[in-house]
mmCIF file of C-alpha atoms and ligand atoms in Angstrom:
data_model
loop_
_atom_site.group_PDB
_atom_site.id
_atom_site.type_symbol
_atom_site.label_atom_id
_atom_site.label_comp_id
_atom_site.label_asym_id
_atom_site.label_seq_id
_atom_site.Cartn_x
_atom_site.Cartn_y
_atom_site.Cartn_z
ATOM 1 C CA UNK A 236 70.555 73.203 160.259
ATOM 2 C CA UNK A 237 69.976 70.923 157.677
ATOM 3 C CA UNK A 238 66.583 69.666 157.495
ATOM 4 C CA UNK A 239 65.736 66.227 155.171
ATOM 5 C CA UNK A 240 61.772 65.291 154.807
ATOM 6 C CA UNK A 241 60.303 61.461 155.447
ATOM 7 C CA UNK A 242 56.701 62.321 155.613
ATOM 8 C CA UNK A 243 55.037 59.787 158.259
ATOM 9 C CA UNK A 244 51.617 58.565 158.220
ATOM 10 C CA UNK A 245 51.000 58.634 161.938
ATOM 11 C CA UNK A 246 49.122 62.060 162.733
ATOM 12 C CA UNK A 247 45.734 63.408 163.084
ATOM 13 C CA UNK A 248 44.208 66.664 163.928
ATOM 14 C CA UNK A 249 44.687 68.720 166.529
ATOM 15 C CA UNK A 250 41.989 70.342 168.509
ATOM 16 C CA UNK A 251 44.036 72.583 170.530
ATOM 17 C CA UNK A 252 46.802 75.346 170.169
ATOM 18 C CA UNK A 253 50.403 74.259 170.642
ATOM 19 C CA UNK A 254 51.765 75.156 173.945
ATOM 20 C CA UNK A 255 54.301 72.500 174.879
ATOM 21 C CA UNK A 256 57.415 70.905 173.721
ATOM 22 C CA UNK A 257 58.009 67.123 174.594
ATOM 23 C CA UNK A 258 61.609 65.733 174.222
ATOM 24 C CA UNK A 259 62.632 62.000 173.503
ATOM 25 C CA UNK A 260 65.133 59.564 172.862
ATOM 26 C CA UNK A 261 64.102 56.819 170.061
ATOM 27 C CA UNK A 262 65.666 53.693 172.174
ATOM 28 C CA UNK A 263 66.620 51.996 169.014
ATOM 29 C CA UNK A 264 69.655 50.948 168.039
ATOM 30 C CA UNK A 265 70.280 53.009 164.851
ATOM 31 C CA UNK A 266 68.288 55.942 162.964
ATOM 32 C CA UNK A 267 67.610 54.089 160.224
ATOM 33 C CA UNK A 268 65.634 51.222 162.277
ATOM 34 C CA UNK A 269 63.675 54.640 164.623
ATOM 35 C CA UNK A 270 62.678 56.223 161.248
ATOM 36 C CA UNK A 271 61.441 52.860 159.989
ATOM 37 C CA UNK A 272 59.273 52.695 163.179
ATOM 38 C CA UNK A 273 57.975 56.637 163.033
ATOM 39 C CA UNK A 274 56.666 56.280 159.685
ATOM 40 C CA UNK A 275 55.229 52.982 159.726
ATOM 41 C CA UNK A 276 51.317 52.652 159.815
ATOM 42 C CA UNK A 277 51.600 49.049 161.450
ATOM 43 C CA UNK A 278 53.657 51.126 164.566
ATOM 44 C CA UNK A 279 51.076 53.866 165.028
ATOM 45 C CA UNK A 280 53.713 55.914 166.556
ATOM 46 C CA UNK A 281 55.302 59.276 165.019
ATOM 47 C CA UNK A 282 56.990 62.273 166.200
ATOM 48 C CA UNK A 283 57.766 66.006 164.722
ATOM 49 C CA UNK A 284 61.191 65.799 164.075
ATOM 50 C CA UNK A 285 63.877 62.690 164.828
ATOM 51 C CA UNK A 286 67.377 64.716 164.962
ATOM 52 C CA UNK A 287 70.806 62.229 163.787
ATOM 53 C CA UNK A 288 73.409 62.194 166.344
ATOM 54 C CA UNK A 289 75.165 63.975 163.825
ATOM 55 C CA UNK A 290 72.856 66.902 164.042
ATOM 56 C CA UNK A 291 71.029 66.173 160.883
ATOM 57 C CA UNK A 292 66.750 67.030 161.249
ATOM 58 C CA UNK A 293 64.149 64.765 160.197
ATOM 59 C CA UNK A 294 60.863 66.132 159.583
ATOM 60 C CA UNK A 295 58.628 63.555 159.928
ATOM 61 C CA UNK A 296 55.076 65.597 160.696
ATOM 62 C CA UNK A 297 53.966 69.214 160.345
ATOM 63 C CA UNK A 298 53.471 70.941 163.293
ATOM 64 C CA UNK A 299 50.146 71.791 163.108
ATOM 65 C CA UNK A 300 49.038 68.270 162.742
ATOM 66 C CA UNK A 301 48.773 65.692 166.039
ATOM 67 C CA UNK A 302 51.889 63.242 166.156
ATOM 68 C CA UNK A 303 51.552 60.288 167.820
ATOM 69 C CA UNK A 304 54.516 60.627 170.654
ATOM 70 C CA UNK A 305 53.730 60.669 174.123
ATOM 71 C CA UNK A 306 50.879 58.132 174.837
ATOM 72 C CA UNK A 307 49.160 58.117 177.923
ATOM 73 C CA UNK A 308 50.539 61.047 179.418
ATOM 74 C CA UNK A 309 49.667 63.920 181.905
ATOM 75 C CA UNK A 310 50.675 67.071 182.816
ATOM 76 C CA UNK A 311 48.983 70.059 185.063
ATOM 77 C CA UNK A 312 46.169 68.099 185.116
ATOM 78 C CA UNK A 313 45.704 67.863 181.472
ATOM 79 C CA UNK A 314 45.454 64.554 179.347
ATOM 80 C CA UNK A 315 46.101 64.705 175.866
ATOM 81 C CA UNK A 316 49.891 66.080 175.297
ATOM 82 C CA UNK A 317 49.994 64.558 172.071
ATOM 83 C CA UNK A 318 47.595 67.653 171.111
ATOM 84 C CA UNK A 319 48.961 69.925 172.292
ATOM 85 C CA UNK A 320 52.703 69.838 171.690
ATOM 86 C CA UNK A 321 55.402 69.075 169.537
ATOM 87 C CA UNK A 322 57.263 65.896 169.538
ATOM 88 C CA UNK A 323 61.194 65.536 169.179
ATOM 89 C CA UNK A 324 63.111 62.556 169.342
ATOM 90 C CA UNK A 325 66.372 62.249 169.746
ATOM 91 C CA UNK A 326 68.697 59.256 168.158
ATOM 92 C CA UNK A 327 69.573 57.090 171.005
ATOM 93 C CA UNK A 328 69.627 53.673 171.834
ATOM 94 C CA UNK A 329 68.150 54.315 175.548
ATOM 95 C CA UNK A 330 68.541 52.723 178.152
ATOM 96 C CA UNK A 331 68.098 48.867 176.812
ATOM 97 C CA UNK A 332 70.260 49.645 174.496
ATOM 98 C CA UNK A 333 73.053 51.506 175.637
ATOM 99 C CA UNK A 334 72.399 54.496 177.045
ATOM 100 C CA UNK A 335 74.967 57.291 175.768
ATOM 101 C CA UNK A 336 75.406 60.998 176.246
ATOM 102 C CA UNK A 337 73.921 62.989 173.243
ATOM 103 C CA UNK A 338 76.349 64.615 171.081
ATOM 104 C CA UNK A 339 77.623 68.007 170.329
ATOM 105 C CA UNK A 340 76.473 67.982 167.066
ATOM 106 C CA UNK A 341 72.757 66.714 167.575
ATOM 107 C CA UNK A 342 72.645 69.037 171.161
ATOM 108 C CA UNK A 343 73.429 72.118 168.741
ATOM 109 C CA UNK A 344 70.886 71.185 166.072
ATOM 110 C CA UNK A 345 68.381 70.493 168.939
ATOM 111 C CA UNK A 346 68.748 74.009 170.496
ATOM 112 C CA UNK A 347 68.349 75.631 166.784
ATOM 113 C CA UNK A 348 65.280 73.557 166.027
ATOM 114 C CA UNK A 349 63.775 74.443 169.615
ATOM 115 C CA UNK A 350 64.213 77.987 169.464
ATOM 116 C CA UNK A 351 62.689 78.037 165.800
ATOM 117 C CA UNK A 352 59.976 76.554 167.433
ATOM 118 C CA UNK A 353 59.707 78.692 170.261
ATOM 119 C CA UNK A 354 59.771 81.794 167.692
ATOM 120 C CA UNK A 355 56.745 80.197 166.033
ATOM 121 C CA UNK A 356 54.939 78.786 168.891
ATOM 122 C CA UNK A 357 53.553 80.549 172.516
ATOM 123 C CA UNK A 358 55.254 77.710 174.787
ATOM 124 C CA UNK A 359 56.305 78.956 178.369
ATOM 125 C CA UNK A 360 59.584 77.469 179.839
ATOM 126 C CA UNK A 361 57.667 74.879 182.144
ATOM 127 C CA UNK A 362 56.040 73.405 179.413
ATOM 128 C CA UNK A 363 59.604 71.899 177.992
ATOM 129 C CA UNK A 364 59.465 68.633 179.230
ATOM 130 C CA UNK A 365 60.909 65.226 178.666
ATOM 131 C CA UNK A 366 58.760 61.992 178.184
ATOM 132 C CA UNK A 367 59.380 60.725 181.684
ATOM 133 C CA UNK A 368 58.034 64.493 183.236
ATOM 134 C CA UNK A 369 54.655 63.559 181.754
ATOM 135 C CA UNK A 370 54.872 59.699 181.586
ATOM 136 C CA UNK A 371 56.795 59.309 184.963
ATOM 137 C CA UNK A 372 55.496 55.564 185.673
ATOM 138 C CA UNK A 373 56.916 54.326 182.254
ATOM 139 C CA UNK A 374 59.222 55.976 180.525
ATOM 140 C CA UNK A 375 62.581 57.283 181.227
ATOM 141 C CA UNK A 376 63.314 59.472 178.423
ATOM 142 C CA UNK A 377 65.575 61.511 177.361
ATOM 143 C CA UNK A 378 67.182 60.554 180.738
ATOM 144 C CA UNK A 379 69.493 61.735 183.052
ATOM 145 C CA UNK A 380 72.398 61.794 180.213
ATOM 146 C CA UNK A 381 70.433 64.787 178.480
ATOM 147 C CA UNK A 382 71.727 68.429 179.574
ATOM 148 C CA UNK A 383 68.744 70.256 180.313
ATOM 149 C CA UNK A 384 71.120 73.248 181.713
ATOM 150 C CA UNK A 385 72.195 73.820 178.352
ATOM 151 C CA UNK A 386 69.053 74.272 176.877
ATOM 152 C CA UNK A 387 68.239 76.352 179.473
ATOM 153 C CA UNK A 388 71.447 78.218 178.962
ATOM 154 C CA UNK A 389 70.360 78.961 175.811
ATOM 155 C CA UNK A 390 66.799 80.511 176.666
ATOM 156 C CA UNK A 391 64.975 77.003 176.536
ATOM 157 C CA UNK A 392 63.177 75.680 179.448
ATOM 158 C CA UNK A 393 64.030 76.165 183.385
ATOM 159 C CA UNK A 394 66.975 75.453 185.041
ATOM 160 C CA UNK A 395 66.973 77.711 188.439
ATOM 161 C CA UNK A 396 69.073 77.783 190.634
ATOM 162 C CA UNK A 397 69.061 75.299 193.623
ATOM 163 C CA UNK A 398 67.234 76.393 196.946
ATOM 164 C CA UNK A 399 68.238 74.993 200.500
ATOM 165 C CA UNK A 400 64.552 74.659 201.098
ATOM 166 C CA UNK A 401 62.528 71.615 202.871
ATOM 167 C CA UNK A 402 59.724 70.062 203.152
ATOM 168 C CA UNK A 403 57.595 69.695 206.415
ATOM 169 C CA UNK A 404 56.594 66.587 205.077
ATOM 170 C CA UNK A 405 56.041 64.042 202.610
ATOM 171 C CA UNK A 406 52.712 65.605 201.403
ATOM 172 C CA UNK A 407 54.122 68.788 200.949
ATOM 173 C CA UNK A 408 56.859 67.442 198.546
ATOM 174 C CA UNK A 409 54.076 65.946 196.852
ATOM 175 C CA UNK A 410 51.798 69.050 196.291
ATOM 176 C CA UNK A 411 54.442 71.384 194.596
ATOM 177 C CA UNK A 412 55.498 68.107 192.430
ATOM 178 C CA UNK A 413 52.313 68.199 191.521
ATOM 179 C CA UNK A 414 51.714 72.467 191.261
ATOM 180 C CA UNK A 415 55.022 71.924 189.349
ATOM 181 C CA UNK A 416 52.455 69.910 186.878
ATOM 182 C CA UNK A 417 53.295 66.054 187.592
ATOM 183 C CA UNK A 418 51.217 63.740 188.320
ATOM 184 C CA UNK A 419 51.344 62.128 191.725
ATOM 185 C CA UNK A 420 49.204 61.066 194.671
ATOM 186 C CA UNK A 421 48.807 63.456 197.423
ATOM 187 C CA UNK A 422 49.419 60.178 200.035
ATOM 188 C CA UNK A 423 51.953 62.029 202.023
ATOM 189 C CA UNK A 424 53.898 58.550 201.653
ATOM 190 C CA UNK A 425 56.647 57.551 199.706
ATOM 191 C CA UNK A 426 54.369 54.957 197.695
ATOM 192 C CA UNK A 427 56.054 53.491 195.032
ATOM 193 C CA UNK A 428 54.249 55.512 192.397
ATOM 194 C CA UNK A 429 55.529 59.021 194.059
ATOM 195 C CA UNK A 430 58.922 57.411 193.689
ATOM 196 C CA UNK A 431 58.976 57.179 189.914
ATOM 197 C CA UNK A 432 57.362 60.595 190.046
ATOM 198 C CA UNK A 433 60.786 61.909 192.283
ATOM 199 C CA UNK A 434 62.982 59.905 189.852
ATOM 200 C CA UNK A 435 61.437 61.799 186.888
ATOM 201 C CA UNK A 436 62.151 65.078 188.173
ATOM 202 C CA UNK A 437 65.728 63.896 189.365
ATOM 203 C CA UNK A 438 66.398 62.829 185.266
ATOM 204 C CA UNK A 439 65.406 66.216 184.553
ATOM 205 C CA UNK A 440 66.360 68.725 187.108
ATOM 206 C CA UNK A 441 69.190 66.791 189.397
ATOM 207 C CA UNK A 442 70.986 63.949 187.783
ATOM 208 C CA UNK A 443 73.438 63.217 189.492
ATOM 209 C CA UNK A 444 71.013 60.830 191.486
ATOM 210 C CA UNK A 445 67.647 59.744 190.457
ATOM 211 C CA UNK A 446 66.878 56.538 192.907
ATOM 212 C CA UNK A 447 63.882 58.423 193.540
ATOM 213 C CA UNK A 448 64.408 59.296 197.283
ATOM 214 C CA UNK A 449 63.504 62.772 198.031
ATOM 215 C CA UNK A 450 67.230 63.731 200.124
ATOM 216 C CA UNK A 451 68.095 67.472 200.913
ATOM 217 C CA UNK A 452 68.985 68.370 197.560
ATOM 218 C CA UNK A 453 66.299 67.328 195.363
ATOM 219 C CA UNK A 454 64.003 68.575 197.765
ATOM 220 C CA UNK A 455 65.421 72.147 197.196
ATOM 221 C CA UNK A 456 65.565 71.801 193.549
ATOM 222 C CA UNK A 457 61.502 70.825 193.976
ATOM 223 C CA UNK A 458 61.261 74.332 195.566
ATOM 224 C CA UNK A 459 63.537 75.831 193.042
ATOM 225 C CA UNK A 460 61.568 74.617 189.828
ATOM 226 C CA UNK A 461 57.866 75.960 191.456
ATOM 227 C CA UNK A 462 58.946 78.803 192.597
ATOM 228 C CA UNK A 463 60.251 79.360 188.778
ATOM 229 C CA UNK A 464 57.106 78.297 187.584
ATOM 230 C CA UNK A 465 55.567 80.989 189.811
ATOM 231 C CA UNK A 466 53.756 78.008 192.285
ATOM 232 C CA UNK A 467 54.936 77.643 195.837
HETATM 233 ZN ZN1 ZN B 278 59.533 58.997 174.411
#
């Protein structure tokens, strides 16, 4: 893996241990242009790493230090994910700038980088997320292009298999989404905030739809992922 150093600005100190792992895609255009933006004060953003569709690794922030990556975000109830995880991005231009599939190359640096991190770092499988599990109202990242099964393949994150399970109802759905560690109202309707929450999960664990309707299948891939995650 080769691994080239831009030292960003944008970090602070962390209060608490690492325990989770927070993928993204930059949505820019080119690398040159995202790396521009991670390291500039004016931005006030930053990540951990940016890796090159080529497979080339930025480090942009050391790991014990706070990058600025995932906003207002939420997960199992807790707030601040920027302090407690590590920040990837991924070159891509996203989805308002043409959306692609991530490459070999950068796919095989990603899984070496994450399981160098997962050596170093206590972070269980359920805490590998994407932006949009922990920012589900407004992001979308890495997206439904990004091949979470391989990562899992490879010892990172979950990936179980599908269940044939359903829900009794709406609210149901909506209370292992949120055991699962999403946050959603417990409305037992399909408001349109539970939507984006059903759409996130579909990026990430069944992308061959994410329109955010809970049908059969996602429904049993809800089951699947909290039962993995030991909730149900
Ligand atoms: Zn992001």
């Amino acid at each position: 893996m080769e691994m080239r150093e831009r030292p960003s600005p944008n970090h602070g100190p962390r209060a608490v241990a690492i325990d989770m792992l927070i993928l993204h895609y930059t949505g820019m255009t080119s690398v040159a242009e995202a790396l521009e933006r991670l390291c500039s004060p004016a931005a006030a953003v930053s990540a951990h790493y940016l890796i090159e569709s080529c497979g080339t690794v930025w480090r942009l922030v050391a790991e014990e230090r706070r990058a600025w990556h995932s906003g207002m975000s939420s997960w199992r109830g807790r707030g601040d994910i920027n302090g407690a995880s590590i920040g990837i991005e991924l070159d891509n231009p996203g989805h308002e700038w043409g959306y692609r599939p991530f490459p070999a190359a950068q796919m095989a640096a990603l899984e070496l980088l994450c399981r160098d991190i997962l050596v170093r770092h206590a972070i269980p499988a359920r805490h590998v997320l994407g932006h949009a599990d922990v920012a589900p109202q407004r992001k979308l990242d890495p997206g439904e292009l990004f091949d979470w099964a391989r990562l899992a393949r490879a010892g990172i994150g979950l990936w179980p298999a599908p269940s044939a399970a359903a829900f009794d109802d709406l609210g149901q759905m909506q209370r292992l989404l949120a055991a699962i560690g999403y946050e959603v109202p417990l409305s037992g309707t399909l408001d349109d905030t539970t939507r984006h929450v059903v759409a996130a999960f579909q990026r990430h664990f069944r992308p061959a739809g994410y329109n955010g309707e809970p049908d059969a299948e996602t429904c049993g891939r809800i089951a699947a992922v909290a039962a993995a995650c030991g909730e149900n």
